[in-house]
PDB file of C-alpha atoms in Angstrom:
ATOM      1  CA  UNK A   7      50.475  17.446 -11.107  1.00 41.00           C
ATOM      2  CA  UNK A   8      48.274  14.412 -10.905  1.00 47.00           C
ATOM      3  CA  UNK A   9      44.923  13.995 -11.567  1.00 43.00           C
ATOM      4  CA  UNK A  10      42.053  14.514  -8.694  1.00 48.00           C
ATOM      5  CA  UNK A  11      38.739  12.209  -9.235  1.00 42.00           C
ATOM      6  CA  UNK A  12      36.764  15.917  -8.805  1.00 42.00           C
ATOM      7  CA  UNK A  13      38.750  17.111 -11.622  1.00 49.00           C
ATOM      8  CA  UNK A  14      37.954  13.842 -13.817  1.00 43.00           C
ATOM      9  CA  UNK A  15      34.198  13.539 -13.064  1.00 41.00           C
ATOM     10  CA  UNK A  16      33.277  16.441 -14.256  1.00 47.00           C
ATOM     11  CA  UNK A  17      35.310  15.974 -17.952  1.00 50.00           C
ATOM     12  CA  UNK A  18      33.858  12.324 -17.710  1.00 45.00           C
ATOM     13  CA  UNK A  19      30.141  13.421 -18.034  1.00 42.00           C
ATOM     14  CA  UNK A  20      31.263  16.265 -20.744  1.00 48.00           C
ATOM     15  CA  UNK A  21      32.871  13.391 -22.571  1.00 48.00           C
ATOM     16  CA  UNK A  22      29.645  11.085 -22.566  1.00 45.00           C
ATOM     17  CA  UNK A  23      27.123  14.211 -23.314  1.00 48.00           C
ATOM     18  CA  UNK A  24      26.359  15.558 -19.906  1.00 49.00           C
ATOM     19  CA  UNK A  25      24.624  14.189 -17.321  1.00 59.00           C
ATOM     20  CA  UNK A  26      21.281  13.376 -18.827  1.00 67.00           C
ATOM     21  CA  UNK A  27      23.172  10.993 -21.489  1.00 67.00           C
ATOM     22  CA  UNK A  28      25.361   9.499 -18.852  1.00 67.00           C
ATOM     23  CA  UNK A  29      21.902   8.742 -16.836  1.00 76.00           C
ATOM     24  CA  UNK A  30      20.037   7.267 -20.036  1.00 82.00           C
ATOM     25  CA  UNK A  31      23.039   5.315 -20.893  1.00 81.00           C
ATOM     26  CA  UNK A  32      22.590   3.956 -16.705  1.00 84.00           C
ATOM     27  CA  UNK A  33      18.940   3.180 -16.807  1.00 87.00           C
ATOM     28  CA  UNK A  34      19.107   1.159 -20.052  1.00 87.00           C
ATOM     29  CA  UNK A  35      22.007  -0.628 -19.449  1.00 86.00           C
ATOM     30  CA  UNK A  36      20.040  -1.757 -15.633  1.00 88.00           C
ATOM     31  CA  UNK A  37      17.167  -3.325 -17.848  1.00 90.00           C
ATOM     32  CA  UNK A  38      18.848  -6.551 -18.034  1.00 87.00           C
ATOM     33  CA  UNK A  39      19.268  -6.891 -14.058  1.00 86.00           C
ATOM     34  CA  UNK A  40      15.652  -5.370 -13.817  1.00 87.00           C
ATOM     35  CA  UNK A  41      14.218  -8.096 -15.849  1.00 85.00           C
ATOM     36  CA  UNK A  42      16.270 -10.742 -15.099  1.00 81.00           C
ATOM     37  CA  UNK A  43      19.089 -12.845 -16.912  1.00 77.00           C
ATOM     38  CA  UNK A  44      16.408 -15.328 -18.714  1.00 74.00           C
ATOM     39  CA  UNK A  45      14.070 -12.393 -20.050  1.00 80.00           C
ATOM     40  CA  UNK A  46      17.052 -10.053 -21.257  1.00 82.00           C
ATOM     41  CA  UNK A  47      17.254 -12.732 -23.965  1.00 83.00           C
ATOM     42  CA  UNK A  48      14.174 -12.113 -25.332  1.00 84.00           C
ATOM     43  CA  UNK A  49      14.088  -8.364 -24.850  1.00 88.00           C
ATOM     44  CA  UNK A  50      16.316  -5.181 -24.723  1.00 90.00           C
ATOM     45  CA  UNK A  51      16.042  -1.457 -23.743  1.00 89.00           C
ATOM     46  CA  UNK A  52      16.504   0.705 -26.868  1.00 89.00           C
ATOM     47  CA  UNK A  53      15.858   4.313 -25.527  1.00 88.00           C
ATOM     48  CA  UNK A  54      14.632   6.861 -22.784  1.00 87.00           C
ATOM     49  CA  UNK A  55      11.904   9.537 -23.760  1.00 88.00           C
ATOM     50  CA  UNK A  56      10.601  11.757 -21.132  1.00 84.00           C
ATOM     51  CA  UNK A  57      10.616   9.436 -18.954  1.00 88.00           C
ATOM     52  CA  UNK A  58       9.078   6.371 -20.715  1.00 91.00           C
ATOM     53  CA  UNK A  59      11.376   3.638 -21.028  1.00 92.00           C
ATOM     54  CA  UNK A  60      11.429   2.024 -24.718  1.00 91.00           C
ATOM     55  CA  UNK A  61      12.057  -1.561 -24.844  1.00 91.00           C
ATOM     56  CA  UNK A  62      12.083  -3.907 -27.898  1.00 90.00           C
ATOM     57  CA  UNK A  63      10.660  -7.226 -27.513  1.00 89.00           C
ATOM     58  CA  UNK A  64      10.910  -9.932 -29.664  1.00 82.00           C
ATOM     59  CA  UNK A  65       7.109 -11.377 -30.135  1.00 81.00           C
ATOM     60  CA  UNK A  66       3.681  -9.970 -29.343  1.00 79.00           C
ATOM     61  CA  UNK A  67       2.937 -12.616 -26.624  1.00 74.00           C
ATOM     62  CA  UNK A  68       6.150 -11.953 -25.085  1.00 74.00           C
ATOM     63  CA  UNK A  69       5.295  -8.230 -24.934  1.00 80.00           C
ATOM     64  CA  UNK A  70       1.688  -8.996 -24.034  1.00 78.00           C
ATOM     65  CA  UNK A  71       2.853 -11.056 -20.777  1.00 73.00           C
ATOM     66  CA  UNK A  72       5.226  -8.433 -19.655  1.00 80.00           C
ATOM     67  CA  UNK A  73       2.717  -5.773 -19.501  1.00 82.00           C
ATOM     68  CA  UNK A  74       1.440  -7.723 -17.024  1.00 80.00           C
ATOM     69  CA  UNK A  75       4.485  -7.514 -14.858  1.00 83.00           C
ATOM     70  CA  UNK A  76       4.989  -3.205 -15.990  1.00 85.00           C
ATOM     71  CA  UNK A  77       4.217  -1.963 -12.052  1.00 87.00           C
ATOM     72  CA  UNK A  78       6.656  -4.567 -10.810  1.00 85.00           C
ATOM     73  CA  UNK A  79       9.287  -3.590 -13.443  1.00 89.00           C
ATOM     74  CA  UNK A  80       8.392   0.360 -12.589  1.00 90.00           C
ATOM     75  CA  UNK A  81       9.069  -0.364  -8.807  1.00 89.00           C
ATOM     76  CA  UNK A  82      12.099  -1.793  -9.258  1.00 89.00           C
ATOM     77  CA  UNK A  83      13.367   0.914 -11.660  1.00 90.00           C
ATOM     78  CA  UNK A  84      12.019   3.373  -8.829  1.00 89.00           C
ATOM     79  CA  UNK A  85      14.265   1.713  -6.004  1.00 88.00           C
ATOM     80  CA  UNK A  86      17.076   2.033  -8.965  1.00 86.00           C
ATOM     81  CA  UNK A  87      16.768   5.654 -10.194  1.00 86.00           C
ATOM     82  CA  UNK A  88      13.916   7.883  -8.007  1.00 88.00           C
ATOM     83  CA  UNK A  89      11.831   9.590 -10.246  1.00 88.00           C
ATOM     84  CA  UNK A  90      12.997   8.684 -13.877  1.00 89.00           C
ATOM     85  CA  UNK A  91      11.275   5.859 -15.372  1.00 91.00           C
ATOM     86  CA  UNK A  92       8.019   6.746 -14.909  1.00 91.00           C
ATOM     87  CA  UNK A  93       6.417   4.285 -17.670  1.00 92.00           C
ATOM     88  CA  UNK A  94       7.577   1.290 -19.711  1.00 92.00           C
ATOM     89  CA  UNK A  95       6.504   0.772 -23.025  1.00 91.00           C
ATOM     90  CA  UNK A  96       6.900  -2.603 -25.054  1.00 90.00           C
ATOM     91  CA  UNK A  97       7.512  -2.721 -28.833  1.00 89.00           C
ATOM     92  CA  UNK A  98       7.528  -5.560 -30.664  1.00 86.00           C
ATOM     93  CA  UNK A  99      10.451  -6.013 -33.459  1.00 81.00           C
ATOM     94  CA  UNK A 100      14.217  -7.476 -33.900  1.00 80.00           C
ATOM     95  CA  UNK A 101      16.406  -7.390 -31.197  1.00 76.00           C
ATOM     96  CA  UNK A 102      19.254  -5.848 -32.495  1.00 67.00           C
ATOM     97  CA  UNK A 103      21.094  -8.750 -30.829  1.00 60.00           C
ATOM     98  CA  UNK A 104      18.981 -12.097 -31.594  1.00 55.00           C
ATOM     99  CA  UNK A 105      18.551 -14.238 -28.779  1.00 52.00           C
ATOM    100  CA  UNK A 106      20.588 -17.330 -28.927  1.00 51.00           C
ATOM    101  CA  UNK A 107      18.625 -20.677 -29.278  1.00 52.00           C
ATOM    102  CA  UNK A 108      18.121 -22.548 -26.001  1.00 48.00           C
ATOM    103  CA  UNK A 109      20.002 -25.608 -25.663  1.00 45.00           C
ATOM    104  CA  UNK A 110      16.777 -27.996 -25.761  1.00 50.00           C
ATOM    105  CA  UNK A 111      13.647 -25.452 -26.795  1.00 46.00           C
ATOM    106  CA  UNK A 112      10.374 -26.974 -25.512  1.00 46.00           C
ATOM    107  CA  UNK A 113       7.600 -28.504 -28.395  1.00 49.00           C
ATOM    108  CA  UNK A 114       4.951 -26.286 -26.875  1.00 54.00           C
ATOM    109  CA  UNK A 115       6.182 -22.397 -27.078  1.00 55.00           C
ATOM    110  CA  UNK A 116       3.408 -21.581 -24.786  1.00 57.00           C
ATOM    111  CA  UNK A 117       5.307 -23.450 -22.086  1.00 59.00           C
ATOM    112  CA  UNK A 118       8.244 -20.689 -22.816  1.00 62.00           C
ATOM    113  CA  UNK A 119       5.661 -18.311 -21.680  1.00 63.00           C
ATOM    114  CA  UNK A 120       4.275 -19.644 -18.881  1.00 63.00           C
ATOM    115  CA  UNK A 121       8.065 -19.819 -17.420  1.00 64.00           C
ATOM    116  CA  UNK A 122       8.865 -16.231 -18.344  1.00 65.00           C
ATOM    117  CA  UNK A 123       5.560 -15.355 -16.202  1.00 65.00           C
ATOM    118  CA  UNK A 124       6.778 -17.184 -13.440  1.00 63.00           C
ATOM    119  CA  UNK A 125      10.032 -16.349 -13.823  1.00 63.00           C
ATOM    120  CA  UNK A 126       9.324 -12.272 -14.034  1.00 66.00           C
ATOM    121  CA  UNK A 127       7.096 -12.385 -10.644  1.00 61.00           C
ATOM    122  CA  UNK A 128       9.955 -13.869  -8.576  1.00 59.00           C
ATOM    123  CA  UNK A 129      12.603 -12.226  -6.723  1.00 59.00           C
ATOM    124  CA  UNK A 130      15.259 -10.974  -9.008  1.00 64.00           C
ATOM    125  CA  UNK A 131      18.025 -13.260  -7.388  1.00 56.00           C
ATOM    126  CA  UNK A 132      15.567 -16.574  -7.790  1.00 58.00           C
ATOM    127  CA  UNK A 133      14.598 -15.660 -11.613  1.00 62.00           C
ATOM    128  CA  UNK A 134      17.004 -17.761 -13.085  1.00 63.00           C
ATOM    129  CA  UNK A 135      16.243 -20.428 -11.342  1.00 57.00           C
ATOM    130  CA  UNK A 136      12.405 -20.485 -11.564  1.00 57.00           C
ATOM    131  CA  UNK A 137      12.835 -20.289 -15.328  1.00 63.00           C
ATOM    132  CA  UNK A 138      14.472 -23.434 -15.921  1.00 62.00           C
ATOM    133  CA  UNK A 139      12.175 -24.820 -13.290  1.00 57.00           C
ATOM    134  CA  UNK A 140       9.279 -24.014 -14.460  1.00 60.00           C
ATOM    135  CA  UNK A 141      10.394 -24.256 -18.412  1.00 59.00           C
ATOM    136  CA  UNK A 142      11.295 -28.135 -17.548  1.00 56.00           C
ATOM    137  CA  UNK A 143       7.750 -28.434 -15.549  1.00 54.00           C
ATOM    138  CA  UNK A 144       5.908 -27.026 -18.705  1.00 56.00           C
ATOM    139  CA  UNK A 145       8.059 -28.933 -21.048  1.00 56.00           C
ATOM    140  CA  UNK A 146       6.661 -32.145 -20.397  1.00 53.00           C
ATOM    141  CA  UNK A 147       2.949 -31.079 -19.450  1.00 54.00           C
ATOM    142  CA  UNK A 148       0.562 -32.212 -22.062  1.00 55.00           C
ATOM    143  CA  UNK A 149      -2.809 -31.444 -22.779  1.00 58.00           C
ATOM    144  CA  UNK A 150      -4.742 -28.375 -24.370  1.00 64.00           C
ATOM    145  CA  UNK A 151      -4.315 -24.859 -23.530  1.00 69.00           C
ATOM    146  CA  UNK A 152      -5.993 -23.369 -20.661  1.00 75.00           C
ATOM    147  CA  UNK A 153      -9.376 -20.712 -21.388  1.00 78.00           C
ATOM    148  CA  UNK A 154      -7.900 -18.597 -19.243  1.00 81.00           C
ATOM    149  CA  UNK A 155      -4.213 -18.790 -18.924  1.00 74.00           C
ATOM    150  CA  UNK A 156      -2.838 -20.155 -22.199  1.00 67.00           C
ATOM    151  CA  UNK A 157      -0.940 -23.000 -20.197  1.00 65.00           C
ATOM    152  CA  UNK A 158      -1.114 -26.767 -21.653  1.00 62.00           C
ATOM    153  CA  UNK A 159      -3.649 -28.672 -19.274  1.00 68.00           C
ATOM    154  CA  UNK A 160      -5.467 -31.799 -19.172  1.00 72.00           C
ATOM    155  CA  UNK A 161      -7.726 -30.408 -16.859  1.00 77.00           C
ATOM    156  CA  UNK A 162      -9.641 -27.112 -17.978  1.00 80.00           C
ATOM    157  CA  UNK A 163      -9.172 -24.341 -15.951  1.00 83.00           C
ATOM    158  CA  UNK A 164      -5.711 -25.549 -15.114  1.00 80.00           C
ATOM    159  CA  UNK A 165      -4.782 -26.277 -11.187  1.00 81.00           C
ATOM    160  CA  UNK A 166      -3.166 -22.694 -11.266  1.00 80.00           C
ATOM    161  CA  UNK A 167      -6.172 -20.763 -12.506  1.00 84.00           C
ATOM    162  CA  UNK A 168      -8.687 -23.482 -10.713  1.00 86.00           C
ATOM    163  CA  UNK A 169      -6.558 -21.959  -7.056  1.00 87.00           C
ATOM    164  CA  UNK A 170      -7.079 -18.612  -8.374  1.00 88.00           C
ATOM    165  CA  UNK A 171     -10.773 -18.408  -9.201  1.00 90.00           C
ATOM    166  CA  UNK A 172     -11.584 -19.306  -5.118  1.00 91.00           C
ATOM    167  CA  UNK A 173      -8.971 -16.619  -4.348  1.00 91.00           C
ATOM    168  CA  UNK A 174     -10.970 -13.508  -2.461  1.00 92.00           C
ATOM    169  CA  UNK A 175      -8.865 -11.266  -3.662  1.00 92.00           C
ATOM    170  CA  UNK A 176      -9.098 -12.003  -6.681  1.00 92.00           C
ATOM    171  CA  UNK A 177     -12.657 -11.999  -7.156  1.00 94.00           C
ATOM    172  CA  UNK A 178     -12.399  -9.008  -5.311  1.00 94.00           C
ATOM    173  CA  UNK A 179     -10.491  -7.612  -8.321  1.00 93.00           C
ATOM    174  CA  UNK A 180     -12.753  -8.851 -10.383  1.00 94.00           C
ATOM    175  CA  UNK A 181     -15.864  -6.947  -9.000  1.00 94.00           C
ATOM    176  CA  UNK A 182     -13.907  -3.641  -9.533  1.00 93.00           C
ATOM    177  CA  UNK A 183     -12.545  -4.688 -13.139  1.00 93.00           C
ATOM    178  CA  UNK A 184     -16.512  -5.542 -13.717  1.00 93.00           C
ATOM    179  CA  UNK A 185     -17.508  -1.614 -12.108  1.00 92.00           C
ATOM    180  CA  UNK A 186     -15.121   0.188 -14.249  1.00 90.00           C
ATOM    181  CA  UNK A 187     -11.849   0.597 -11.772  1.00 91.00           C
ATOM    182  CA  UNK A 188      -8.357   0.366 -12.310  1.00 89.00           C
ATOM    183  CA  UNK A 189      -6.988  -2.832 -11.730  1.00 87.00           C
ATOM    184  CA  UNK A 190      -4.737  -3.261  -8.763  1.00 89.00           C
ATOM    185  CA  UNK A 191      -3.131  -7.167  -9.568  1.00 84.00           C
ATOM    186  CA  UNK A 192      -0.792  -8.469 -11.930  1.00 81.00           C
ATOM    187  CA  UNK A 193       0.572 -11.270 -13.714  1.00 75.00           C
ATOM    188  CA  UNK A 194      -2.248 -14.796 -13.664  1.00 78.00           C
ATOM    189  CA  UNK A 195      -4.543 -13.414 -11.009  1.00 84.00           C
ATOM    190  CA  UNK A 196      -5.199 -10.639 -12.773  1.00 86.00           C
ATOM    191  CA  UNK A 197      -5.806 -12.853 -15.979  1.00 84.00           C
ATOM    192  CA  UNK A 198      -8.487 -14.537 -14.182  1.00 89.00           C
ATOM    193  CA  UNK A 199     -10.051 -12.105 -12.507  1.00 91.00           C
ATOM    194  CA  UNK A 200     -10.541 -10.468 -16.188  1.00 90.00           C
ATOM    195  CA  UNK A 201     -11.918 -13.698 -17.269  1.00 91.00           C
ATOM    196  CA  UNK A 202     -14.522 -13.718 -13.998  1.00 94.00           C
ATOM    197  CA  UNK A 203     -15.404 -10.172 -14.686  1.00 93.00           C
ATOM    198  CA  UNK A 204     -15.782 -11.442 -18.304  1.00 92.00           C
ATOM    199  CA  UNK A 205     -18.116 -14.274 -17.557  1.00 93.00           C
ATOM    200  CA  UNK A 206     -20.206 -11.626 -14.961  1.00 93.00           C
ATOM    201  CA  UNK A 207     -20.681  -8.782 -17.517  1.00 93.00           C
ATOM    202  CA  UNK A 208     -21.973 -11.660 -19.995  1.00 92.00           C
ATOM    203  CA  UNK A 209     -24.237 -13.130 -17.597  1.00 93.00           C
ATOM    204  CA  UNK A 210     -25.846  -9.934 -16.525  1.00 93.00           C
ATOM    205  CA  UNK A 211     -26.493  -9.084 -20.643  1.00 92.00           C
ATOM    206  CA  UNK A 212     -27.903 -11.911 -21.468  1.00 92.00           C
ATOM    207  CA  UNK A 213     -30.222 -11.426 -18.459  1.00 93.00           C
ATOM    208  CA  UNK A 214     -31.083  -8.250 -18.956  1.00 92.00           C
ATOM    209  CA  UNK A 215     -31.688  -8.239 -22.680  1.00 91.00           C
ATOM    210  CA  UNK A 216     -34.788  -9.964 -22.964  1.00 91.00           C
ATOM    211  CA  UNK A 217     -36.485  -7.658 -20.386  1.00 92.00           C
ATOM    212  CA  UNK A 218     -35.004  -4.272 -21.896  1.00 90.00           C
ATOM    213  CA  UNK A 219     -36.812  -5.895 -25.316  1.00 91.00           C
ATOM    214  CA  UNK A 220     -39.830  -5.677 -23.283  1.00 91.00           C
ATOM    215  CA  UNK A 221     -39.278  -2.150 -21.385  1.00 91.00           C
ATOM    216  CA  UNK A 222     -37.084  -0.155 -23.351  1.00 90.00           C
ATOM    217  CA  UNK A 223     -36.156   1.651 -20.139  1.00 92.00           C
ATOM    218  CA  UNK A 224     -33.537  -0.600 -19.303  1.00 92.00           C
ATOM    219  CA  UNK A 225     -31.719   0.093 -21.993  1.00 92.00           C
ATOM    220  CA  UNK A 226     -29.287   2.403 -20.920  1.00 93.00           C
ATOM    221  CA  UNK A 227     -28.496  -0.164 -18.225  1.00 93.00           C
ATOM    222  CA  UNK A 228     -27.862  -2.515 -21.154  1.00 92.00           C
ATOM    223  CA  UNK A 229     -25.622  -0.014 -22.488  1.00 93.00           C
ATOM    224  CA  UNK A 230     -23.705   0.169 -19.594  1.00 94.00           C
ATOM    225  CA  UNK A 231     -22.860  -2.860 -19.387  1.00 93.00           C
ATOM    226  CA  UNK A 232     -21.839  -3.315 -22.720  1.00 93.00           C
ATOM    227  CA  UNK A 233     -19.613  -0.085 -22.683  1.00 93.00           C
ATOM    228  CA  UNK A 234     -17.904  -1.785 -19.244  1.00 93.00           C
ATOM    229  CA  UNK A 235     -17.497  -5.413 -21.527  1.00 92.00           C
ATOM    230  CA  UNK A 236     -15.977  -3.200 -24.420  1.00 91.00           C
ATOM    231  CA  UNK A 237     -13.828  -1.664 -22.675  1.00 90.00           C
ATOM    232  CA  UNK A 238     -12.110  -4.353 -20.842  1.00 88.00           C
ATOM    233  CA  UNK A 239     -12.279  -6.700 -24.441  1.00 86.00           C
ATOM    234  CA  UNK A 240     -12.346  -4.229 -27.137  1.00 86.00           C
ATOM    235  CA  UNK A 241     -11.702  -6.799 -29.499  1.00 81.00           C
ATOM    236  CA  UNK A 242     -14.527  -9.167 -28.701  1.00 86.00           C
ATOM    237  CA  UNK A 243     -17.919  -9.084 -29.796  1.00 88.00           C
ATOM    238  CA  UNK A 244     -21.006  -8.382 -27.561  1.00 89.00           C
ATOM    239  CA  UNK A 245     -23.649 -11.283 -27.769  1.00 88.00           C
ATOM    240  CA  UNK A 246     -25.639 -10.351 -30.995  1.00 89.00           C
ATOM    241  CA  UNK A 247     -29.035 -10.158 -29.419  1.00 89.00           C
ATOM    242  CA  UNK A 248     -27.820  -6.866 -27.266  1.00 89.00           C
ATOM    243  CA  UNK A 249     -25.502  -5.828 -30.231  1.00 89.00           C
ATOM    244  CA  UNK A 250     -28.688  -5.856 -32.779  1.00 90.00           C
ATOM    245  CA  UNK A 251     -30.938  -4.144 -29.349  1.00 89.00           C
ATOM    246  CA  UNK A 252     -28.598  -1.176 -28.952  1.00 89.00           C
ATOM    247  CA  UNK A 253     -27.710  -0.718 -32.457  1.00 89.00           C
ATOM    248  CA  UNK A 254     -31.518  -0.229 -33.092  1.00 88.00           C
ATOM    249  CA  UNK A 255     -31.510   1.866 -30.003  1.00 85.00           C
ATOM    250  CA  UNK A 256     -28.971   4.520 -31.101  1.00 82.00           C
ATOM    251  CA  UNK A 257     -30.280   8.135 -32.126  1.00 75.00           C
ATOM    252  CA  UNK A 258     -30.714   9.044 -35.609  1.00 58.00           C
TER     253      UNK A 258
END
């Protein structure tokens, strides 16, 4: 009697652990046309835990631009497979299959960066394609890196942030960064309007702390503020004047 395929499907998925195996196995094996071909070298998905996707990356500043791109990569897993990946979390360590070398690696790594950027916020059938355009454009820029972006400039901001700091939007993101709301863009806008809400929450310290030395009743504004700066930059140091201020300002 010959087989049926509703006979075999049902032995298949026994075979690979059920359903819920056969799924994972689906959704990690998708990463690399999620990603795209040029940032599968540098990455790979190593597991699926309650939903959070688990993928391996091979340097911090690698991970650190993709988290950028996380609501892009979410949407596109959404469009893939409804309802399961509902996060993506980046961990930095060996792949367990080392990239191979590019044929001519740039001098300035940062320039491999700047194309991975580009190359995750394009369409996945143009990826390719803008990373090796942009990693020959960046290849042969000189100049020092950018404040903002990272990206080797003659000219500081580069042209790329320079367009983005007019952008209304992007101020406009910047404003709600600076109040305490979620942020809503991605990739180099958002980078600058984090460095605009930066410069805005520094601005309105150092303006405010020499009159809360004067009227101590602006210090909880003060204190605002700095809560809003620390948690945006929770590495980076207030100004010392309002550091010293609150520190003396703190109960007990």
């Amino acid at each position: 009697m010959p087989w049926r395929l509703k006979d075999l499907v049902p032995e298949a998925l026994k075979k690979a652990g059920g359903k819920e195996k056969l799924r994972r196995g689906l959704v990690l094996a998708a990463w690399k046309e999620v990603v795209g071909k040029e940032l599968a070298r540098l990455t790979e998905a190593v597991g699926l835990e309650g939903g959070t996707l688990l993928v391996r990356v091979a340097d911090p500043l690698t991970a650190h631009h993709l988290a950028y791109s996380r609501l892009a990569l979410l949407r596109r897993y959404q469009e893939r497979f409804p309802g399961v990946v509902e996060e993506i979390r980046f961990l930095v360590g060996l792949l367990e299959t080392p990239p191979p070398p590019p044929p001519k690696p740039p001098e300035n790594p940062e320039a491999a960066r700047q194309a991975i950027r580009l190359a995750q916020e394009a369409p996945p059938e143009l990826r390719e394609k803008v990373a090796r355009a942009a990693l020959a454009l960046f290849a042969h820029q000189t100049g020092s890196p950018c404040p903002i972006c990272g990206a080797p400039s003659e000219r500081h901001p580069c042209p790329t942030c320079r367009r983005l700091l007019e952008s209304p939007a992007v101020r406009k993101e910047a404003e709600r960064l600076r109040r305490g709301q979620a942020a809503r863009l991605e990739g180099e806008a958002l980078l600058v309007a984090r460095h605009l809400a930066r410069e805005r929450l520094l601005a309105e310290m150092r303006e405010l702390y020499p009159e809360a030395l004067r009227e101590r009743s602006l210090i909880p504004l003060l204190q605002d503020l700095a809560q809003r700066h620390k948690t945006l930059f929770p590495e980076e140091p207030l100004p010392e004047g309002v550091q010293s201020l609150l520190r003396r300002s703190e109960p007990g």
